[in-house]
XYZ file of C-alpha atoms in Angstrom:
456
model
C 110.395 57.564 119.002
C 109.304 61.696 118.199
C 108.012 62.192 115.322
C 110.187 64.470 113.097
C 108.720 68.031 112.223
C 108.722 69.424 108.901
C 111.442 72.247 108.288
C 108.983 74.943 107.135
C 106.998 74.672 111.107
C 109.994 74.235 113.707
C 109.099 74.225 117.142
C 108.136 76.826 119.674
C 112.075 75.278 121.263
C 113.631 75.465 118.277
C 112.727 79.006 116.764
C 113.828 80.693 120.959
C 117.162 78.743 120.374
C 117.766 79.960 116.434
C 116.958 83.715 118.172
C 119.244 82.935 120.840
C 122.073 81.861 118.615
C 121.712 84.302 116.052
C 121.301 87.451 118.824
C 124.816 86.117 120.703
C 126.280 85.752 116.692
C 125.532 89.584 116.197
C 126.473 90.595 119.681
C 129.897 88.757 120.189
C 130.874 90.530 116.528
C 129.474 93.708 117.757
C 131.104 93.614 121.314
C 134.090 91.681 121.410
C 136.617 93.323 118.839
C 135.374 97.385 120.934
C 135.331 95.397 124.619
C 137.644 92.166 125.301
C 137.427 91.729 128.706
C 133.907 91.508 129.198
C 133.412 89.410 125.913
C 134.918 86.539 127.774
C 131.620 85.626 129.014
C 130.548 84.904 125.246
C 131.728 80.986 124.952
C 129.879 80.721 128.196
C 126.861 81.876 126.733
C 127.091 79.588 123.256
C 127.673 77.279 125.417
C 124.283 77.634 126.973
C 122.806 78.486 123.987
C 123.717 74.664 123.001
C 122.991 72.730 126.067
C 119.883 73.723 125.721
C 119.660 73.278 121.991
C 120.353 69.418 123.220
C 118.235 69.574 126.320
C 115.258 71.544 124.388
C 115.170 70.724 120.976
C 116.636 67.363 120.484
C 116.004 66.110 123.680
C 118.813 64.457 124.337
C 122.010 65.885 126.236
C 123.924 62.682 125.789
C 123.815 63.224 121.968
C 126.763 65.825 122.675
C 128.791 63.223 123.476
C 129.067 61.549 120.122
C 131.600 63.564 118.177
C 133.562 62.516 114.989
C 136.960 63.777 116.564
C 140.337 62.073 115.975
C 140.824 59.940 118.769
C 144.488 61.308 119.743
C 143.390 65.333 119.361
C 140.955 64.546 122.121
C 143.903 62.316 124.372
C 146.141 65.408 123.303
C 143.044 67.945 124.485
C 142.179 65.322 127.604
C 146.205 65.307 128.143
C 146.955 68.687 128.426
C 144.098 70.161 130.235
C 144.808 66.799 132.946
C 148.348 67.869 132.706
C 148.003 72.062 133.414
C 145.893 70.883 136.983
C 149.256 68.114 137.509
C 151.649 70.919 136.820
C 149.678 73.952 138.917
C 151.175 71.835 141.977
C 154.273 73.099 141.730
C 153.607 76.993 139.933
C 154.918 79.450 142.702
C 151.438 80.283 142.782
C 148.733 77.668 143.254
C 145.478 79.362 143.130
C 146.180 81.264 140.333
C 147.102 78.247 138.201
C 144.019 76.337 139.823
C 141.858 78.804 138.443
C 143.763 79.231 134.896
C 143.406 75.398 134.578
C 139.806 75.229 135.491
C 139.375 78.166 132.758
C 141.346 76.254 130.017
C 139.255 72.845 131.045
C 135.882 74.609 130.602
C 136.849 76.269 126.992
C 137.901 72.917 125.944
C 134.246 70.918 126.990
C 132.655 74.245 125.681
C 134.332 73.983 122.464
C 133.650 70.161 121.972
C 130.098 70.548 122.810
C 129.026 73.373 120.606
C 131.861 71.936 117.409
C 129.408 69.082 117.941
C 126.029 70.927 118.405
C 127.513 73.084 115.046
C 127.280 69.824 112.699
C 123.823 69.023 114.082
C 122.606 72.562 112.453
C 120.210 72.145 109.332
C 121.117 74.770 106.849
C 118.228 77.545 107.032
C 120.065 77.663 111.173
C 123.637 78.140 109.752
C 122.424 81.071 107.327
C 120.176 83.107 109.962
C 122.853 83.183 112.382
C 125.841 83.567 109.558
C 123.660 86.573 108.394
C 123.500 88.457 112.089
C 127.286 87.598 112.630
C 128.637 89.346 108.835
C 125.664 92.274 110.574
C 127.586 92.183 113.736
C 130.557 91.980 112.193
C 129.617 94.971 109.918
C 129.062 97.241 113.118
C 131.731 96.403 115.137
C 134.801 96.679 112.945
C 132.960 100.075 111.671
C 132.197 100.819 115.443
C 136.641 99.857 116.219
C 137.291 102.018 113.005
C 135.731 104.830 114.121
C 137.165 104.746 117.442
C 140.720 105.242 116.837
C 140.423 106.914 114.269
C 139.025 109.442 116.014
C 141.198 109.028 119.414
C 138.313 107.375 120.865
C 135.724 110.073 120.459
C 132.676 107.907 121.787
C 134.284 106.109 124.847
C 135.452 109.994 125.748
C 131.866 111.576 125.781
C 131.038 108.373 127.826
C 133.623 108.640 130.431
C 132.630 111.842 130.394
C 128.999 111.939 131.245
C 129.759 108.752 133.483
C 132.342 108.719 136.032
C 130.566 105.257 137.582
C 132.122 103.652 133.888
C 135.957 104.639 134.969
C 138.249 101.682 134.761
C 140.933 101.707 136.418
C 143.526 99.539 133.932
C 145.746 102.644 132.679
C 143.657 103.073 129.669
C 142.598 105.900 130.972
C 144.451 109.956 131.756
C 141.214 111.795 134.282
C 142.319 115.332 134.102
C 140.688 118.275 136.371
C 140.883 122.037 136.791
C 142.049 122.624 140.489
C 143.043 126.167 141.755
C 143.196 127.259 138.230
C 145.948 123.989 137.730
C 145.343 120.808 135.175
C 145.756 118.086 137.096
C 146.164 114.288 136.613
C 144.300 112.794 138.837
C 145.375 108.976 140.802
C 143.044 106.009 139.661
C 141.598 106.023 142.919
C 139.403 108.593 142.616
C 138.546 108.483 138.770
C 134.646 107.895 139.254
C 134.299 111.025 141.474
C 132.117 113.937 139.773
C 134.307 117.229 138.918
C 133.476 120.006 136.845
C 134.923 120.961 133.132
C 136.633 116.765 133.273
C 139.223 115.919 130.007
C 139.693 112.474 129.091
C 142.066 111.204 127.038
C 141.897 107.130 125.759
C 145.234 105.719 125.759
C 145.222 103.843 122.235
C 148.469 101.958 123.293
C 146.510 100.261 126.111
C 143.928 98.768 123.500
C 146.231 96.554 121.759
C 144.227 93.636 123.282
C 140.885 94.872 121.661
C 143.715 94.617 117.821
C 144.363 91.080 118.648
C 140.649 89.744 119.630
C 139.326 91.776 116.292
C 141.617 89.521 114.272
C 141.242 86.235 116.047
C 137.051 87.048 115.142
C 137.988 88.189 111.326
C 139.098 86.159 109.169
C 135.636 83.719 109.811
C 133.991 86.555 109.472
C 135.347 87.407 105.770
C 134.697 84.359 104.670
C 130.859 84.230 106.070
C 130.307 87.931 104.701
C 131.816 86.551 101.300
C 130.027 83.671 101.188
C 126.074 85.692 101.953
C 123.237 84.362 100.855
C 122.554 86.996 99.077
C 125.313 87.525 96.724
C 124.473 91.082 95.675
C 125.611 92.145 99.000
C 128.536 90.216 99.694
C 130.942 92.195 98.130
C 129.476 95.018 100.214
C 129.587 93.359 103.312
C 133.221 91.479 102.915
C 134.793 95.128 101.885
C 133.273 96.686 104.445
C 134.949 94.325 107.083
C 138.136 94.388 105.791
C 139.060 97.851 105.393
C 137.655 98.638 108.551
C 139.501 96.362 110.373
C 142.714 97.238 108.700
C 142.258 100.835 109.340
C 141.989 99.844 113.240
C 144.830 97.742 113.076
C 147.293 100.186 111.179
C 146.050 103.236 113.109
C 146.276 100.960 116.630
C 149.714 100.990 118.449
C 149.888 96.840 117.918
C 152.502 95.994 115.734
C 151.536 92.478 116.707
C 148.155 92.904 115.275
C 149.874 94.744 111.910
C 152.244 92.217 111.574
C 149.566 89.295 111.907
C 147.424 90.671 109.399
C 150.308 90.997 107.557
C 151.317 87.361 107.289
C 147.593 86.081 107.913
C 146.882 87.691 104.447
C 149.664 86.093 102.773
C 148.958 82.894 104.417
C 145.226 83.032 102.975
C 146.779 83.630 98.936
C 149.152 80.899 99.726
C 146.635 78.565 100.302
C 144.530 79.455 98.056
C 146.769 79.071 95.184
C 148.980 76.810 96.067
C 146.489 74.250 98.341
C 148.742 70.941 98.398
C 151.713 72.722 99.556
C 149.980 75.219 102.237
C 149.386 72.602 104.335
C 152.489 70.822 104.727
C 154.677 74.735 104.691
C 152.153 76.147 107.769
C 152.650 72.782 109.546
C 156.468 72.801 109.295
C 156.103 76.590 110.275
C 154.178 75.292 113.697
C 156.665 72.096 114.268
C 159.583 74.494 114.396
C 158.048 77.449 116.529
C 156.611 74.711 119.123
C 160.320 72.592 118.640
C 162.423 74.915 118.623
C 161.128 77.562 120.365
C 164.004 78.159 123.054
C 166.805 79.101 119.964
C 164.489 80.719 117.957
C 163.228 83.061 120.956
C 167.646 83.204 122.111
C 168.582 84.165 118.128
C 167.840 87.754 118.086
C 169.660 88.896 121.581
C 173.113 86.658 120.636
C 173.017 88.349 117.541
C 172.651 91.344 118.950
C 169.376 92.492 117.388
C 168.763 93.824 120.663
C 171.313 96.919 119.635
C 169.613 97.748 116.696
C 168.082 100.765 116.600
C 166.542 100.625 113.275
C 164.320 97.988 115.492
C 161.346 99.505 117.657
C 162.300 99.782 121.028
C 159.629 97.549 121.975
C 160.889 94.876 120.010
C 164.372 95.273 121.423
C 162.679 94.669 124.724
C 160.969 91.842 124.218
C 164.765 90.268 122.780
C 166.134 90.871 126.522
C 163.259 89.112 128.108
C 163.055 87.019 125.464
C 166.612 86.010 125.940
C 166.069 85.996 130.356
C 163.580 83.820 129.983
C 165.429 81.240 127.866
C 168.357 81.345 130.416
C 165.777 80.961 133.219
C 163.753 77.934 131.189
C 166.982 75.433 131.065
C 166.585 75.689 134.853
C 163.071 73.014 134.310
C 163.651 71.920 131.304
C 161.153 68.999 131.952
C 158.301 70.343 133.506
C 158.631 73.670 133.433
C 158.638 76.337 136.288
C 154.538 76.115 137.349
C 151.371 78.048 135.550
C 152.006 81.702 135.809
C 154.889 81.795 137.609
C 157.025 84.072 135.282
C 154.716 86.896 137.150
C 156.257 85.765 140.458
C 159.542 85.247 139.510
C 159.578 88.697 137.308
C 158.695 90.067 140.739
C 161.339 88.373 142.100
C 163.948 89.427 139.512
C 163.057 93.133 139.889
C 164.431 94.101 142.944
C 168.101 92.889 141.307
C 168.050 92.969 137.950
C 170.943 95.267 136.481
C 170.693 97.528 133.044
C 173.685 96.261 130.848
C 175.293 98.901 128.655
C 173.522 99.214 125.144
C 170.704 97.795 127.041
C 167.506 99.542 125.622
C 166.186 97.856 129.042
C 167.599 95.966 131.839
C 167.403 92.104 131.732
C 165.125 90.661 133.416
C 161.369 88.789 133.337
C 158.508 90.473 131.609
C 155.503 90.115 134.014
C 154.379 88.048 130.577
C 156.618 86.697 128.268
C 154.997 88.225 124.896
C 155.831 84.458 122.875
C 153.379 81.961 124.127
C 155.602 79.044 122.490
C 158.641 80.712 124.754
C 156.178 80.645 128.250
C 154.851 76.762 127.132
C 158.553 75.704 127.158
C 159.174 77.853 130.412
C 155.751 76.984 132.575
C 155.047 74.129 131.398
C 158.424 72.618 130.040
C 158.527 69.908 127.334
C 156.043 67.711 128.171
C 153.661 70.715 128.405
C 155.173 71.959 125.121
C 155.049 68.507 123.389
C 151.097 68.142 123.911
C 151.176 71.769 122.303
C 152.293 70.156 119.317
C 149.778 68.107 118.982
C 147.000 70.146 119.588
C 148.064 72.458 117.173
C 148.734 69.096 114.433
C 145.418 68.055 115.772
C 143.615 71.355 114.289
C 145.636 71.691 111.036
C 144.235 68.003 110.260
C 140.944 69.375 110.477
C 141.617 72.351 108.714
C 142.779 70.253 106.052
C 139.676 67.875 105.478
C 137.475 71.012 105.426
C 136.228 72.455 101.419
C 138.558 74.305 99.487
C 136.597 77.284 99.748
C 137.004 77.788 103.536
C 140.410 76.837 103.911
C 142.244 79.797 102.687
C 140.030 81.499 105.503
C 140.496 78.561 107.964
C 144.520 78.718 107.688
C 144.656 81.999 107.906
C 142.714 82.120 111.115
C 145.920 79.409 112.998
C 148.684 81.848 111.071
C 146.747 84.542 112.809
C 146.421 83.261 116.278
C 149.722 81.638 116.136
C 151.823 85.119 114.950
C 149.223 86.763 118.140
C 150.771 83.527 120.197
C 154.526 84.625 118.946
C 155.248 88.087 119.643
C 151.998 89.260 121.793
C 150.732 88.667 125.189
C 150.708 86.484 127.802
C 148.804 82.872 127.789
C 147.077 82.867 130.732
C 145.168 86.180 129.919
C 141.507 85.438 130.214
C 140.386 86.991 127.577
C 143.091 86.251 125.465
C 142.517 81.885 126.031
C 138.559 82.743 125.752
C 139.676 84.778 122.259
C 141.233 81.490 121.374
C 138.352 79.580 122.039
C 135.778 81.782 119.726
C 138.226 81.955 117.076
C 138.236 77.854 116.758
C 134.618 77.974 117.180
C 133.804 80.508 114.626
C 136.251 78.572 112.089
C 134.153 75.619 113.150
C 130.592 77.534 112.441
C 132.347 78.856 108.800
C 132.865 74.757 107.900
C 129.455 73.779 108.887
C 128.191 76.573 106.689
C 130.296 75.687 103.609
C 129.392 72.507 104.097
C 125.507 73.119 104.190
C 126.363 75.787 100.480
C 128.066 73.110 98.883
C 125.328 70.227 99.441
C 122.370 72.913 98.418
C 124.469 73.743 95.201
């Protein structure tokens, strides 16, 4: 049995681990809100750092198998992951479905590995990593705020100077002067060099940036408010809060705006009514999952899709939701299969019809813009029950956290649920990664809170 090293003389492996963890926390918060798709790498990088911790610092990878999670929660995670692979067999796009199943399984395993490693970290390690996370979040939110406030000045400058980095993901317009006329280039020619190039960046196409910013916001705000330097804590927290809010409300993501408002309301609700808050949020979770079909169909049923005072995008989603509910009733138990919405949507597009008073044809979207509904449609009642249990397990874990961190963690849960309810498709890789990072950072905030309370 190896001798315990003094706290003030960490081993070289421990110093390397702390440096890697701190650097990753800094980079995560700097880059993720501004580069959502490349940020898919961060859960895997963090997982690699903590594998290094178990191998090089503790010298015992088997320690990662020891956790204090409730058995029903682990069973629900295992059941959900296993069911995804089974469900992939009847998907309309089996190879893509299997790929998403593998990705979800990896995120679950990485989350458990990191959770167990965080529980073993001393106060000094968490404090240093938290410090760099806060610095990264200050830089990242200020950068996002600057970009959305200046019509993406830095992005336009970089895309103008370096044609090779221009992507074809509908976020850019590249205009050049040819024979005296201003021409909008097709995406196939984005990376060619032209003189007098004009770059336009679409804020409306960058809503994913704001969603990921929100998913990471609440854990960072806790770390900022409880920074070890109490004189700087209000300064850090103020910058993060203001810059994040300005970015979200200047942007075009109504989902992120609603999620920020309601998660802030949840934050204060938990703070002032702690005994009631868990029951209320748990009840809301159960209702959202169990009654996803009737809730999604209700706006269309009551004619809200024809109400001109509602924004066009939400009226369009009401039509998509009602069409999806209609289709979901055909396969109630096992669903149509992972990612089948995209395939069926393209097939139905050939015969879709725009009805009088509708802002768009009755159709399925490429994704449902409601992940609770998507679970019922693609995974059926079996998948919905497993998701329900996972959510209950997460909320039970939050309930056991310290009173200091609870308002932030419940707010993070509510924000994620609202992004799921009104935003994207469930199987988008950057979003699955974002959910995983949110859980990991909430867990980090909880362990950080426990160490601070122990020190006090």
